[in-house]
Structures are given as structure tokens and as C-alpha cells.
mmCIF file of C-alpha atoms in Angstrom:
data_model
loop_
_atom_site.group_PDB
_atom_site.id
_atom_site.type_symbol
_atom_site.label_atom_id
_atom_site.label_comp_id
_atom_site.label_asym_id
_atom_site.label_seq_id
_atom_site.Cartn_x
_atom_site.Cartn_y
_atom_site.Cartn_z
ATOM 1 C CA UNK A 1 -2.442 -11.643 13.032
ATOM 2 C CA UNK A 2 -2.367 -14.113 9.821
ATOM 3 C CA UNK A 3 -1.444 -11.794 7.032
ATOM 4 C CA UNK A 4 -4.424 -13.360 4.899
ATOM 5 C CA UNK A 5 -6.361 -11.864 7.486
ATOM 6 C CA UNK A 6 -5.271 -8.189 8.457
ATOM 7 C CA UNK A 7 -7.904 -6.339 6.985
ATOM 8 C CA UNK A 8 -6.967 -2.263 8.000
ATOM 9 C CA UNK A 9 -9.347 -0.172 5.425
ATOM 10 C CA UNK A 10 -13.084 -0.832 4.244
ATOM 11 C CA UNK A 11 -16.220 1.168 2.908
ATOM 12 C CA UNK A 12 -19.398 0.271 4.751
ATOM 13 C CA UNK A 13 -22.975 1.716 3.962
ATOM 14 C CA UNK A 14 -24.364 3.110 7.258
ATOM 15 C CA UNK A 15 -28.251 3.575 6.873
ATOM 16 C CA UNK A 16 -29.749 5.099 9.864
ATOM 17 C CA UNK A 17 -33.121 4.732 11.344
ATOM 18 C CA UNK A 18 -35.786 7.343 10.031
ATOM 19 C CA UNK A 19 -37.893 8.764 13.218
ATOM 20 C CA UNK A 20 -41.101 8.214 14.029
ATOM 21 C CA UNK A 21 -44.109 10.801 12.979
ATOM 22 C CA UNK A 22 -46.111 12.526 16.098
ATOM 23 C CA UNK A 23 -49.586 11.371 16.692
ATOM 24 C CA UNK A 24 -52.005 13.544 16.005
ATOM 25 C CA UNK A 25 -55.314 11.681 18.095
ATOM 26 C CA UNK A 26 -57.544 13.833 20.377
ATOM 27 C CA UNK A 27 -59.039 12.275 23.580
ATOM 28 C CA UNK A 28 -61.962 11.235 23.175
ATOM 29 C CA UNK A 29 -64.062 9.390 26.161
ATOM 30 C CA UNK A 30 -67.565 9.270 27.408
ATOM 31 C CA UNK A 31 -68.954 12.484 28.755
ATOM 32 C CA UNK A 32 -65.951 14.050 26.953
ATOM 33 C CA UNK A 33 -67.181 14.285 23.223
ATOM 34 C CA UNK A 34 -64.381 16.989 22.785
ATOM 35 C CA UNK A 35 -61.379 16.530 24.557
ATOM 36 C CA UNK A 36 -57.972 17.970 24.205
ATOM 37 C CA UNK A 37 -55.468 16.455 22.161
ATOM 38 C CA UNK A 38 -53.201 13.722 23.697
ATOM 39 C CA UNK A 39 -50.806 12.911 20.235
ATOM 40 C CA UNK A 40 -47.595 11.844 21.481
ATOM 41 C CA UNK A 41 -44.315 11.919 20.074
ATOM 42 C CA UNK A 42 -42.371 9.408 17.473
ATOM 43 C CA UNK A 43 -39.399 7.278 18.869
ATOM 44 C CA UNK A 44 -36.205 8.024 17.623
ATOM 45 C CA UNK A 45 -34.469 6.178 14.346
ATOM 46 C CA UNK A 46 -31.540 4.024 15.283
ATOM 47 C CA UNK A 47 -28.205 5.441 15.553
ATOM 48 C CA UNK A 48 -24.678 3.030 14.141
ATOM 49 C CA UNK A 49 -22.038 3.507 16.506
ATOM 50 C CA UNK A 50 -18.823 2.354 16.924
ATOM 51 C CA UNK A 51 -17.556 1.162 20.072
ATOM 52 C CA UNK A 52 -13.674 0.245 20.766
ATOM 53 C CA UNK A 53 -12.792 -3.176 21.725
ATOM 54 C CA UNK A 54 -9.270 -4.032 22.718
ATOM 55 C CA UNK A 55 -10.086 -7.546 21.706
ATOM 56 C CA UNK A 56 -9.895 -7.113 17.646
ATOM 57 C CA UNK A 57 -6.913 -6.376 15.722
ATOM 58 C CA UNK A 58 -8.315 -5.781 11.948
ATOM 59 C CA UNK A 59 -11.537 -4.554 10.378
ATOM 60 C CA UNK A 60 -11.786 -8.222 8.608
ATOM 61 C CA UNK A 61 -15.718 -8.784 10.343
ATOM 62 C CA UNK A 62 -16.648 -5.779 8.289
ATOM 63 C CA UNK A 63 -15.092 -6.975 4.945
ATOM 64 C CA UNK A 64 -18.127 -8.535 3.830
ATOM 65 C CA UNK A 65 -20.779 -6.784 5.725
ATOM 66 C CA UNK A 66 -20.915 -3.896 3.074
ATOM 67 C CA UNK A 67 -24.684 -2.498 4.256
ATOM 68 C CA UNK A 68 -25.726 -1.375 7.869
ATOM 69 C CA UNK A 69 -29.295 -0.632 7.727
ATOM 70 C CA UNK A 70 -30.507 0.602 11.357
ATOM 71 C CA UNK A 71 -34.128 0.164 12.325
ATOM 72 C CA UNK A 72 -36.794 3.197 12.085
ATOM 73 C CA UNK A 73 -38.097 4.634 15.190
ATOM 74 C CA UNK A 74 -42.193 4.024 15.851
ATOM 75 C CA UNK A 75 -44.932 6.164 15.373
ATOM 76 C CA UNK A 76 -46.259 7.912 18.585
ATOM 77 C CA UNK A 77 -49.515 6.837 20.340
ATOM 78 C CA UNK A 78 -53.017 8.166 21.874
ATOM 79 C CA UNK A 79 -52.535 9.325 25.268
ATOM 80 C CA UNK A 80 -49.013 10.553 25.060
ATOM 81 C CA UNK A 81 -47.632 7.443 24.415
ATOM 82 C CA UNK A 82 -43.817 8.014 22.800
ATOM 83 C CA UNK A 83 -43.518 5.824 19.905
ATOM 84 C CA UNK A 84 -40.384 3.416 21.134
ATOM 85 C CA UNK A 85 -36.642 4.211 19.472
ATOM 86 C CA UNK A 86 -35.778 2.124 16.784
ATOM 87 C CA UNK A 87 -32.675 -0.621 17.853
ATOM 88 C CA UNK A 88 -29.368 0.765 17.282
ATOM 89 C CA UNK A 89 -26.523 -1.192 15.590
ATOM 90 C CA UNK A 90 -23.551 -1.117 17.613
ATOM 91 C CA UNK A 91 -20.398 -2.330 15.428
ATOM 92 C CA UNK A 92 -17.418 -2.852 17.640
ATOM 93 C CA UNK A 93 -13.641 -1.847 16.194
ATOM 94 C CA UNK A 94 -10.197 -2.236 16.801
ATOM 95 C CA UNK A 95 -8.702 0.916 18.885
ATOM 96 C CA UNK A 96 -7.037 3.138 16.197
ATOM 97 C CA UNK A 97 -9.909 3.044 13.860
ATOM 98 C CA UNK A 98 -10.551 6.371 12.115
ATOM 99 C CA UNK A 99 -13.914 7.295 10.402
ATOM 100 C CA UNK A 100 -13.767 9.001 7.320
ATOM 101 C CA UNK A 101 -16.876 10.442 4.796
ATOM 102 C CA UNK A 102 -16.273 8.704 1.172
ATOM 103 C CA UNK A 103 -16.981 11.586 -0.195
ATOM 104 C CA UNK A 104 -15.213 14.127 1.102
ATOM 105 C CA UNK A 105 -12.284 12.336 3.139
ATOM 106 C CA UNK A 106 -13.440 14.631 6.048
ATOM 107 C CA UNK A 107 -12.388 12.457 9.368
ATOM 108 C CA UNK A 108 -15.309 12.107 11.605
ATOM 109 C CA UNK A 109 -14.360 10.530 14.433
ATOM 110 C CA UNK A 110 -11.486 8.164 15.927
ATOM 111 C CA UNK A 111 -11.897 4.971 18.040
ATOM 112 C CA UNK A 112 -8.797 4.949 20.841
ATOM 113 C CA UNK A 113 -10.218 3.552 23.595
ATOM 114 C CA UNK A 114 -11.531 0.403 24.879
ATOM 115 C CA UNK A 115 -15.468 0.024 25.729
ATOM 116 C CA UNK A 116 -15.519 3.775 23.830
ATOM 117 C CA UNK A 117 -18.613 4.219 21.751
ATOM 118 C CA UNK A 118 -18.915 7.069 19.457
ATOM 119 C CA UNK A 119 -21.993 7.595 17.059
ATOM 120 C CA UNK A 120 -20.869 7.429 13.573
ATOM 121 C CA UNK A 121 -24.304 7.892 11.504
ATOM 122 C CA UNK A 122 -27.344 9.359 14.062
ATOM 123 C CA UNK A 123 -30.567 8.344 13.251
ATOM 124 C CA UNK A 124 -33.709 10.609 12.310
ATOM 125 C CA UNK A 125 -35.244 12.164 15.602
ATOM 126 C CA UNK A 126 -38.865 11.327 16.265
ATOM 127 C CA UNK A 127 -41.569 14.003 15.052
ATOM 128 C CA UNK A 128 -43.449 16.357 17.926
ATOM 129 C CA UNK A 129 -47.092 15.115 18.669
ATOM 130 C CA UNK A 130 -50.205 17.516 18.290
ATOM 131 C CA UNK A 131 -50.229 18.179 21.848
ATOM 132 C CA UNK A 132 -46.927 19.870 21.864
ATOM 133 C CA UNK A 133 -48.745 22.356 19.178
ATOM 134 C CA UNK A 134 -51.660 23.556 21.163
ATOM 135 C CA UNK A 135 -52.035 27.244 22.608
ATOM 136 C CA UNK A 136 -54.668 29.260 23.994
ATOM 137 C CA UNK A 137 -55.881 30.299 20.550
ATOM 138 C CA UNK A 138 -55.401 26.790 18.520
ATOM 139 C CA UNK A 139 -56.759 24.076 21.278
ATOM 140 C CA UNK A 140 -57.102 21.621 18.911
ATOM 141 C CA UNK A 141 -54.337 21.541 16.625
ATOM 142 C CA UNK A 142 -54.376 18.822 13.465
ATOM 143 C CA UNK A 143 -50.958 19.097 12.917
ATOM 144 C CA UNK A 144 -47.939 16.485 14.352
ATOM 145 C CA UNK A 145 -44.464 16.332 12.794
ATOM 146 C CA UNK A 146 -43.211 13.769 10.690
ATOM 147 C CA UNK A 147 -40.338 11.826 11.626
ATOM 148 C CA UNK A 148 -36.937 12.842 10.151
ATOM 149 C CA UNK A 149 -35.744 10.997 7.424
ATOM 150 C CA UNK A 150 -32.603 8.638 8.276
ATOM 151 C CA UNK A 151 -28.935 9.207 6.885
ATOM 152 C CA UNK A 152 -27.846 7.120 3.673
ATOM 153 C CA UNK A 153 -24.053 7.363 3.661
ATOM 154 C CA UNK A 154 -20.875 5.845 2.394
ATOM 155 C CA UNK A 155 -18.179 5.589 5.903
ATOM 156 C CA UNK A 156 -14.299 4.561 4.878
ATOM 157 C CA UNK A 157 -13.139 2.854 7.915
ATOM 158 C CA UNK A 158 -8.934 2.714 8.058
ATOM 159 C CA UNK A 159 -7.092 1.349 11.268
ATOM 160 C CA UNK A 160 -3.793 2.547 12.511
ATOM 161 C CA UNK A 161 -2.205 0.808 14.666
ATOM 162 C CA UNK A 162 -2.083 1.344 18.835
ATOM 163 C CA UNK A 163 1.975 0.496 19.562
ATOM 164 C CA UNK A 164 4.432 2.105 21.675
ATOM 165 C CA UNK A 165 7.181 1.645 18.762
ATOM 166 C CA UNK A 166 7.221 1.614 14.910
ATOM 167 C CA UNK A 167 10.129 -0.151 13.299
ATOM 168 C CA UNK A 168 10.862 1.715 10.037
ATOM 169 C CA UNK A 169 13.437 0.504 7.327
ATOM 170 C CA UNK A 170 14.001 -0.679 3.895
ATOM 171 C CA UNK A 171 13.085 -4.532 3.141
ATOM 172 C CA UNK A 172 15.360 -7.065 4.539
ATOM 173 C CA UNK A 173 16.531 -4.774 7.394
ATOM 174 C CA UNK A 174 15.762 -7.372 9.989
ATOM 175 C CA UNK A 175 12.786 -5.593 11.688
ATOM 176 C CA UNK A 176 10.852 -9.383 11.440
ATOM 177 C CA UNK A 177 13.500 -11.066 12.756
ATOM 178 C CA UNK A 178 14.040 -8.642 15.461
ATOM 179 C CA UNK A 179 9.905 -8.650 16.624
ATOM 180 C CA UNK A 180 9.860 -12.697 16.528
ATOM 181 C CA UNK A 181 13.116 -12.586 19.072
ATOM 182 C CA UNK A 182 12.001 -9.911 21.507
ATOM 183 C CA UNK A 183 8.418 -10.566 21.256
ATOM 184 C CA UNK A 184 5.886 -14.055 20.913
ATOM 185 C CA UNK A 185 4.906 -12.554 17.659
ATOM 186 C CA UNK A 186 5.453 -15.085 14.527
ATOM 187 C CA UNK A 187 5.867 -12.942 11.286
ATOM 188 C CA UNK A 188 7.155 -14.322 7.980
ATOM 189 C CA UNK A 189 10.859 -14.338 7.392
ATOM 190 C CA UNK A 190 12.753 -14.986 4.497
ATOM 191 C CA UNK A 191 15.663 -13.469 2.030
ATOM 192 C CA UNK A 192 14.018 -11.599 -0.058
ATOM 193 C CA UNK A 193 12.537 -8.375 -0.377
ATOM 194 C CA UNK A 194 9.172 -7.125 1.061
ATOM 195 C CA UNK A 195 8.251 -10.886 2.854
ATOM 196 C CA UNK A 196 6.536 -8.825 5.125
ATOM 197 C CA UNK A 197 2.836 -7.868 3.295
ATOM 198 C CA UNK A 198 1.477 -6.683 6.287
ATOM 199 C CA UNK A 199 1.918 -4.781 9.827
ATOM 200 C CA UNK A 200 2.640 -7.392 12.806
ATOM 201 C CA UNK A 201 2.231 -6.532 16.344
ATOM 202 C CA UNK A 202 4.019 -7.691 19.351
ATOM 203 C CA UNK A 203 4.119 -7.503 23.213
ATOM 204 C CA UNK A 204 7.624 -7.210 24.112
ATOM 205 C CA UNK A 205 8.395 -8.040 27.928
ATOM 206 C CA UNK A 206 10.887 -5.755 29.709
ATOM 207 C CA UNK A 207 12.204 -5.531 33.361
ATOM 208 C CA UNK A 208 9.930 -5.782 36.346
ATOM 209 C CA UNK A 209 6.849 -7.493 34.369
ATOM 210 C CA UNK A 210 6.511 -4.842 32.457
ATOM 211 C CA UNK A 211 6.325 -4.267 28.634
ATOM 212 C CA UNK A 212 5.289 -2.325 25.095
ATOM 213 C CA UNK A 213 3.655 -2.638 22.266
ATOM 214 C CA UNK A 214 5.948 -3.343 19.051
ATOM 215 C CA UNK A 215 5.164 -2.860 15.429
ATOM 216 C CA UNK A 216 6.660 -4.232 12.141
ATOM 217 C CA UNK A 217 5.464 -1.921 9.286
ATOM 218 C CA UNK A 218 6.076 -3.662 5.807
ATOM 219 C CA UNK A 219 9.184 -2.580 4.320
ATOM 220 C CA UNK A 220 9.898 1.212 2.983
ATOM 221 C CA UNK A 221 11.545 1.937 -0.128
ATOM 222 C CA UNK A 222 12.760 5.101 -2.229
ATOM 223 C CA UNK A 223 9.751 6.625 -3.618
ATOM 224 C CA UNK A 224 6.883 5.143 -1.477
ATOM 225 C CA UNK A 225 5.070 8.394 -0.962
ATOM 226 C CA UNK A 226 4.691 8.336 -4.939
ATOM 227 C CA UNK A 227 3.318 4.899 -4.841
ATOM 228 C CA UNK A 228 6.596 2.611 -5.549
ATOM 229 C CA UNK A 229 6.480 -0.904 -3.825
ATOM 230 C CA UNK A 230 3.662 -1.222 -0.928
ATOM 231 C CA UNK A 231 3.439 2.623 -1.245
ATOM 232 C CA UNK A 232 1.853 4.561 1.388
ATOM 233 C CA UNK A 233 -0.950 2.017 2.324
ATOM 234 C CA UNK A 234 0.822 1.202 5.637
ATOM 235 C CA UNK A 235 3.145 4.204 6.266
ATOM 236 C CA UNK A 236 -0.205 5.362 8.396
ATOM 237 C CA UNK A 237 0.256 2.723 10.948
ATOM 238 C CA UNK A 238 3.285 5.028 12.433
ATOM 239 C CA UNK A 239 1.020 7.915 13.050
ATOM 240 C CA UNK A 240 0.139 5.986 16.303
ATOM 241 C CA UNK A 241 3.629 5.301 17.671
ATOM 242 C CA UNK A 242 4.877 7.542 20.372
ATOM 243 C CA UNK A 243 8.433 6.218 19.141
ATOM 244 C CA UNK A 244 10.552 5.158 15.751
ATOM 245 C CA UNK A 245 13.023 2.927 15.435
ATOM 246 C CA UNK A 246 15.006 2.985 12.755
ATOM 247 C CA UNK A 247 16.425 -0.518 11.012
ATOM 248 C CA UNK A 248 19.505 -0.177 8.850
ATOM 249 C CA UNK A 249 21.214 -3.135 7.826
ATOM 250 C CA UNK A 250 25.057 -3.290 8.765
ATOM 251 C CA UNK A 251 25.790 -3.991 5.089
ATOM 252 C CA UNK A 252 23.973 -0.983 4.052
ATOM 253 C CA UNK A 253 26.705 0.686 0.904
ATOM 254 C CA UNK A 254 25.626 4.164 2.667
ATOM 255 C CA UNK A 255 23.768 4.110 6.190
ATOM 256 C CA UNK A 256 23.197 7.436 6.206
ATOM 257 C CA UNK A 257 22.025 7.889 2.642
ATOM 258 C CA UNK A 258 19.672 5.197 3.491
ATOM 259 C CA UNK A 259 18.342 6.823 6.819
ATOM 260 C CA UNK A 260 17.936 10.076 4.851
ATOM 261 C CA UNK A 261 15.670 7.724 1.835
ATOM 262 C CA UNK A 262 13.724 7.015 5.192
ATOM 263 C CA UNK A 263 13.503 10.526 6.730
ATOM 264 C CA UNK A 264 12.436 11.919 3.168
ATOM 265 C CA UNK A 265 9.401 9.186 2.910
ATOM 266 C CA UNK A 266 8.290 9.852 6.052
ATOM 267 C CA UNK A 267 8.196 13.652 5.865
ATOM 268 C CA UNK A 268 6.100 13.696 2.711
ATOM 269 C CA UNK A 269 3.718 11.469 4.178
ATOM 270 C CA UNK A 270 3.499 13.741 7.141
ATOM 271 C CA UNK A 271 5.532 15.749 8.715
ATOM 272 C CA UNK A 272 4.464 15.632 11.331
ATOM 273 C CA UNK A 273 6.534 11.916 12.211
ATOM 274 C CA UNK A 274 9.476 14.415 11.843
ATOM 275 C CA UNK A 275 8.572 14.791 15.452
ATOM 276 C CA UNK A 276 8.522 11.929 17.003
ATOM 277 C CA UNK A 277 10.933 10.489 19.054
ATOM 278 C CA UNK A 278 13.508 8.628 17.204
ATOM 279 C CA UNK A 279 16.120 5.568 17.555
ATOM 280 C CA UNK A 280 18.471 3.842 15.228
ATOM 281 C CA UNK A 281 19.586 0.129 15.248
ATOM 282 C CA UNK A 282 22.596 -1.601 12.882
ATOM 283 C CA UNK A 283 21.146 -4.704 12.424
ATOM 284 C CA UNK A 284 23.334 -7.743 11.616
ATOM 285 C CA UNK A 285 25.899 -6.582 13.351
ATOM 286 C CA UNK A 286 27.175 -10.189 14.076
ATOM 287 C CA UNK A 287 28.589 -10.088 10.790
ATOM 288 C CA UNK A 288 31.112 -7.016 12.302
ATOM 289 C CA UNK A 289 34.252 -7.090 14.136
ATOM 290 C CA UNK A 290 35.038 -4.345 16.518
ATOM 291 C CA UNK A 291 37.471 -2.492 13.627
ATOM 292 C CA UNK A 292 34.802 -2.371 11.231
ATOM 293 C CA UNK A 293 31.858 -1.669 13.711
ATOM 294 C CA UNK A 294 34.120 1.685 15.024
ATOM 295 C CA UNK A 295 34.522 2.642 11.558
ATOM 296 C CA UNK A 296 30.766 2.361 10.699
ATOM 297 C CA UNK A 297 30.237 4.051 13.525
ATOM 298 C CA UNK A 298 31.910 7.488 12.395
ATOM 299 C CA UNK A 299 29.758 7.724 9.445
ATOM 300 C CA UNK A 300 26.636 7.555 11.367
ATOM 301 C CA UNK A 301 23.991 10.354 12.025
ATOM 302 C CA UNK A 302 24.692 12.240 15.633
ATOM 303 C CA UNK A 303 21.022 13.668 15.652
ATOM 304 C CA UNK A 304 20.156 10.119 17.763
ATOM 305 C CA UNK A 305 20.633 7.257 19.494
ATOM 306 C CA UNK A 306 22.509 4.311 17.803
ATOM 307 C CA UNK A 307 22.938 1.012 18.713
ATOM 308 C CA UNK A 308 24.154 -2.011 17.100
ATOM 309 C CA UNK A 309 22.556 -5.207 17.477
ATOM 310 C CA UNK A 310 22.103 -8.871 15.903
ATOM 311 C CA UNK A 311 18.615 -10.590 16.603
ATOM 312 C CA UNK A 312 21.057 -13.769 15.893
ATOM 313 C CA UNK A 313 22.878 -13.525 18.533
ATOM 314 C CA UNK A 314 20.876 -11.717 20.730
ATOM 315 C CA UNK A 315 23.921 -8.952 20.477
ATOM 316 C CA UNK A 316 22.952 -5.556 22.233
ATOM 317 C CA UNK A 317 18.994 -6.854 22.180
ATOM 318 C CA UNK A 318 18.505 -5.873 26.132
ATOM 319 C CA UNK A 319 20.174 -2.549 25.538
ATOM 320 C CA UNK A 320 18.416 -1.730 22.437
ATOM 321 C CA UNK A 321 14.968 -2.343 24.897
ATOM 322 C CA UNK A 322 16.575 -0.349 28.008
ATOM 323 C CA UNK A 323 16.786 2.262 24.822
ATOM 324 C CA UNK A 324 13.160 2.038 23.979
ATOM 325 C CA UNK A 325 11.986 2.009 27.398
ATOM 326 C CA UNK A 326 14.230 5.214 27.939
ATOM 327 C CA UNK A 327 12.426 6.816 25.073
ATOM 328 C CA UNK A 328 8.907 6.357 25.597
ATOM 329 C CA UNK A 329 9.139 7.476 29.223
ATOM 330 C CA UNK A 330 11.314 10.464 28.889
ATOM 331 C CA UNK A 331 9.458 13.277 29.286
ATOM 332 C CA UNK A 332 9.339 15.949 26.242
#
């Protein structure tokens, strides 16, 4: 994913199709001056749906396609012919994508699966023909409905991210460095704070062929949830991960003041990631001898799992995994 091109939020106009009006025609044939009517019914307008493809990673093929104007359905026929549905537009989506009304913020449906197709904006159904109006005292009734009018509506599509585990920490905590060891995943890394613009994903290989999904969220700092540094723009991309991993740089002045900065961001977001399963990882740890590690080690939170590790030297890196894998398959 270049970062130039992770696109995760945009607001599309979804215009359905307006249905087609009934007929209203009587039968009329030789020898039969008066026959019955034979209206039939208008198509349906076109629906825009979203289907799920496991193929796309950002919304970026929507960026510029603001206006998604479905086609009407057709008018019904003579004879009972049903006017035909008007041609749905099918947009396809990364799984994770969430569907909100502009207006109101009220979600309206989530994308999770792949080959999943949900209708996001229905079109207008097609109007009853006369014949569906006659009756033993009206056998010739004038009247067909008109098609119903399509819906004109402004859609805010965000994406959160599918992955097994979220790495969560302060800029410069490693969590780049980490993904591009344990994963074919090439994000930007460099010294200095928040070189990380955008969520990366990576496939991390494990034991016995198999593997999970790892994602780097950009980098979290004191007062995020009030808008300070990247804010709370990508803080949603952890909603999605069954596990956190915490990143806390060995050099950290106070390791546990810093995990609590974390905690506290997290929980005004939602509280709900309060609940999720969590890990911890002293990164840089290369940089520690074994006095210095033991005394770090007393000052750190007991509530879970701690590791220390160095994507340098590949220190505690299979152990930290054997952790992960641990975590996502324990049950509870």
C-alpha cells in the first residue's frame, strides 16, 4: 500500500434508479372491440450495492468518482409485459468498509466479507399495471401506478482495517521496523516522529505455513482523541483487530506512564478496545544488558504479557509471534 495511495474515507452521491409507471392499455383485437385490460407492471429502478472484494486495500477508485447515478427502471407494456429493471451499479470495496448516511452518521451497513454484496441505496420499485386494479365492479380500470421516485443521497464510506493484530504506540516505537522484519511489508522508516502517515498491512508467516494479518497504525500521542498530531483519523483501524500489541520503546523515561497515555487514548475513542486482548513489547531492547533489562522489568504493568524484543537483532522476534499466535487462538 503506497502511502500516496491509501485512501480509507470518501463521500459518494448514490442516485438510484426511479421505477417504472404501470401500463394502463386495454386489449383490444378484432372481434374484441372491448376487451379487458392487459397494463403490465414497471421494471424496477436500479439498486447501488456494494460488494466485498478481498482484492482492494483502499477506497482510492472512489476518490474521484464523486456521483453514482443508477439507471431508471422501464415503463410496463400491453399484454402484461413487465417493463425490464433498470441496470444496477455494483461498486466493489475493500472488506472492513462501513457505510454511513452524511447526514446523520447513522451506520448502514458493513462490508466483511469477500464476494458479499449488500444494497446500499435501493432503487424506486416499478408501479402496478391497470390490470392489477380491476374487480367485479370496476372491469375497466384507467388507473396504473407511477413508478417510485429513486433515492438522492450523500453515503460516507470509511474502511477499517481486516488484521489479526494492531500495533499501538507512540511515534518512533519501532512498530515499522518490527512489520518490515516479520512481514514482506515495506513501510517508511526513519528517526523522526510520525514517518508513518498511514496504516500498513502485513502477512506475517508463522509455524506450519501458517500466518496473520499485521497492522501498523500511524503513531499515537498524548491527546489524540482531542485532535493532537494524526488525531483520531486512524485510531478506527483497531476496531477490527481481535488483538493489541503494545510498542514501548526501551528508552521510554516512564514505560508505564507511557502505556497508561496509550490506554487513556484508546478508551476515549472507544471503550470498547478496553476489551480486547492485549500484549506488550520493549522494543530496542538490543540497546539493554541483562541488569538493566531485570530492572525495567519490575516497573512494568502485570495486567499482561511482556516481552522484550529488538527487530535489529531479531532478539525475542519468534517468541513475541508464538505470543501472538497464543493470543488470537485462546479461547475467551
Amino acid at each position: 500500500m503506497a502511502s500516496n495511495n491509501f485512501i480509507d474515507y470518501v463521500k459518494i452521491n448514490c442516485r438510484s434508479g426511479r421505477g417504472g409507471a404501470g401500463s394502463h392499455h386495454f386489449f383490444r383485437a378484432k372481434g374484441l372491440p372491448n376487451g379487458g385490460p392487459d397494463g403490465g407492471d414497471g421494471g424496477r429502478g436500479g439498486h447501488i450495492i456494494l460488494e466485498g472484494s478481498s482484492q482492494l486495500w483502499t477506497l482510492l477508485h472512489l476518490q474521484y468518482q464523486k456521483h453514482l447515478i443508477a439507471k431508471p427502471g422501464e415503463n410496463g407494456g400491453e399484454n402484461l409485459r413487465t417493463g425490464a429493471q433498470g441496470e444496477d451499479i455494483v461498486i466493489q470495496v475493500p472488506l472492513g468498509t462501513v457505510a454511513r448516511d452524511a447526514e446523520t452518521g447513522e451506520k448502514r451497513l458493513e462490508i466483511t466479507e469477500h464476494g458479499q454484496r449488500l444494497i446500499l441505496t435501493p432503487g424506486g420499485r416499478g408501479g402496478l399495471g391497470n390490470d392489477h386494479f380491476k374487480s367485479a365492479t370496476n372491469q375497466a380500470p384507467t388507473y396504473a401506478q407511477p413508478g417510485e421516485p429513486g433515492i438522492d443521497e450523500w453515503i460516507i464510506l470509511e474502511l477499517k482495517l481486516l488484521a489479526d493484530v494492531g500495533l499501538v504506540g507512540l511515534p518512533n516505537a519501532g512498530k515499522s521496523t518490527l512489520l518490515s522484519v516479520v512481514s514482506a511489508a515495506r513501510p517508511k522508516i526513519a528517526d523522526y516522529a510520525f514517518t508513518t502517515l498511514v496504516p500498513n498491512l502485513g502477512v506475517v508467516a508463522y509455524r506450519d505455513y501458517q500466518s496473520f494479518v499485521m497492522a501498523d497504525i500511524p503513531g499515537i500521542i498524548e491527546g489524540a482523541a482531542e485532535g493532537k498530531g494524526l488525531g483520531t483519523r486512524f485510531l478506527r483501524h483497531i476496531e477490527r483487530n481481535a488483538t493489541l500489541l503494545f510498542m514501548i520503546s526501551c528508552d521510554s523515561p516512564d514505560i508505564a506512564a507511557e502505556y497508561q497515555v496509550l490506554l487513556g487514548e484508546l478508551e476515549q475513542f472507544n471503550p470498547e478496545l478496553l476489551d480486547k486482548k492485549r500484549l506488550l513489547a520493549i522494543t530496542k531492547s538490543d540497546m539493554l544488558d541483562d541488569e538493566l533489562e531485570e530492572e525495567i522489568r519490575q516497573t512494568l504493568p502485570t495486567d499482561l504479557p511482556t516481552v522484550f524484543i529488538s527487530s535489529l537483532t531479531n532478539k525475542n522476534i519468534q517468541k513475541l509471534k508464538d505470543m501472538i499466535w497464543q493470543a488470537l487462538h485462546a479461547k475467551g
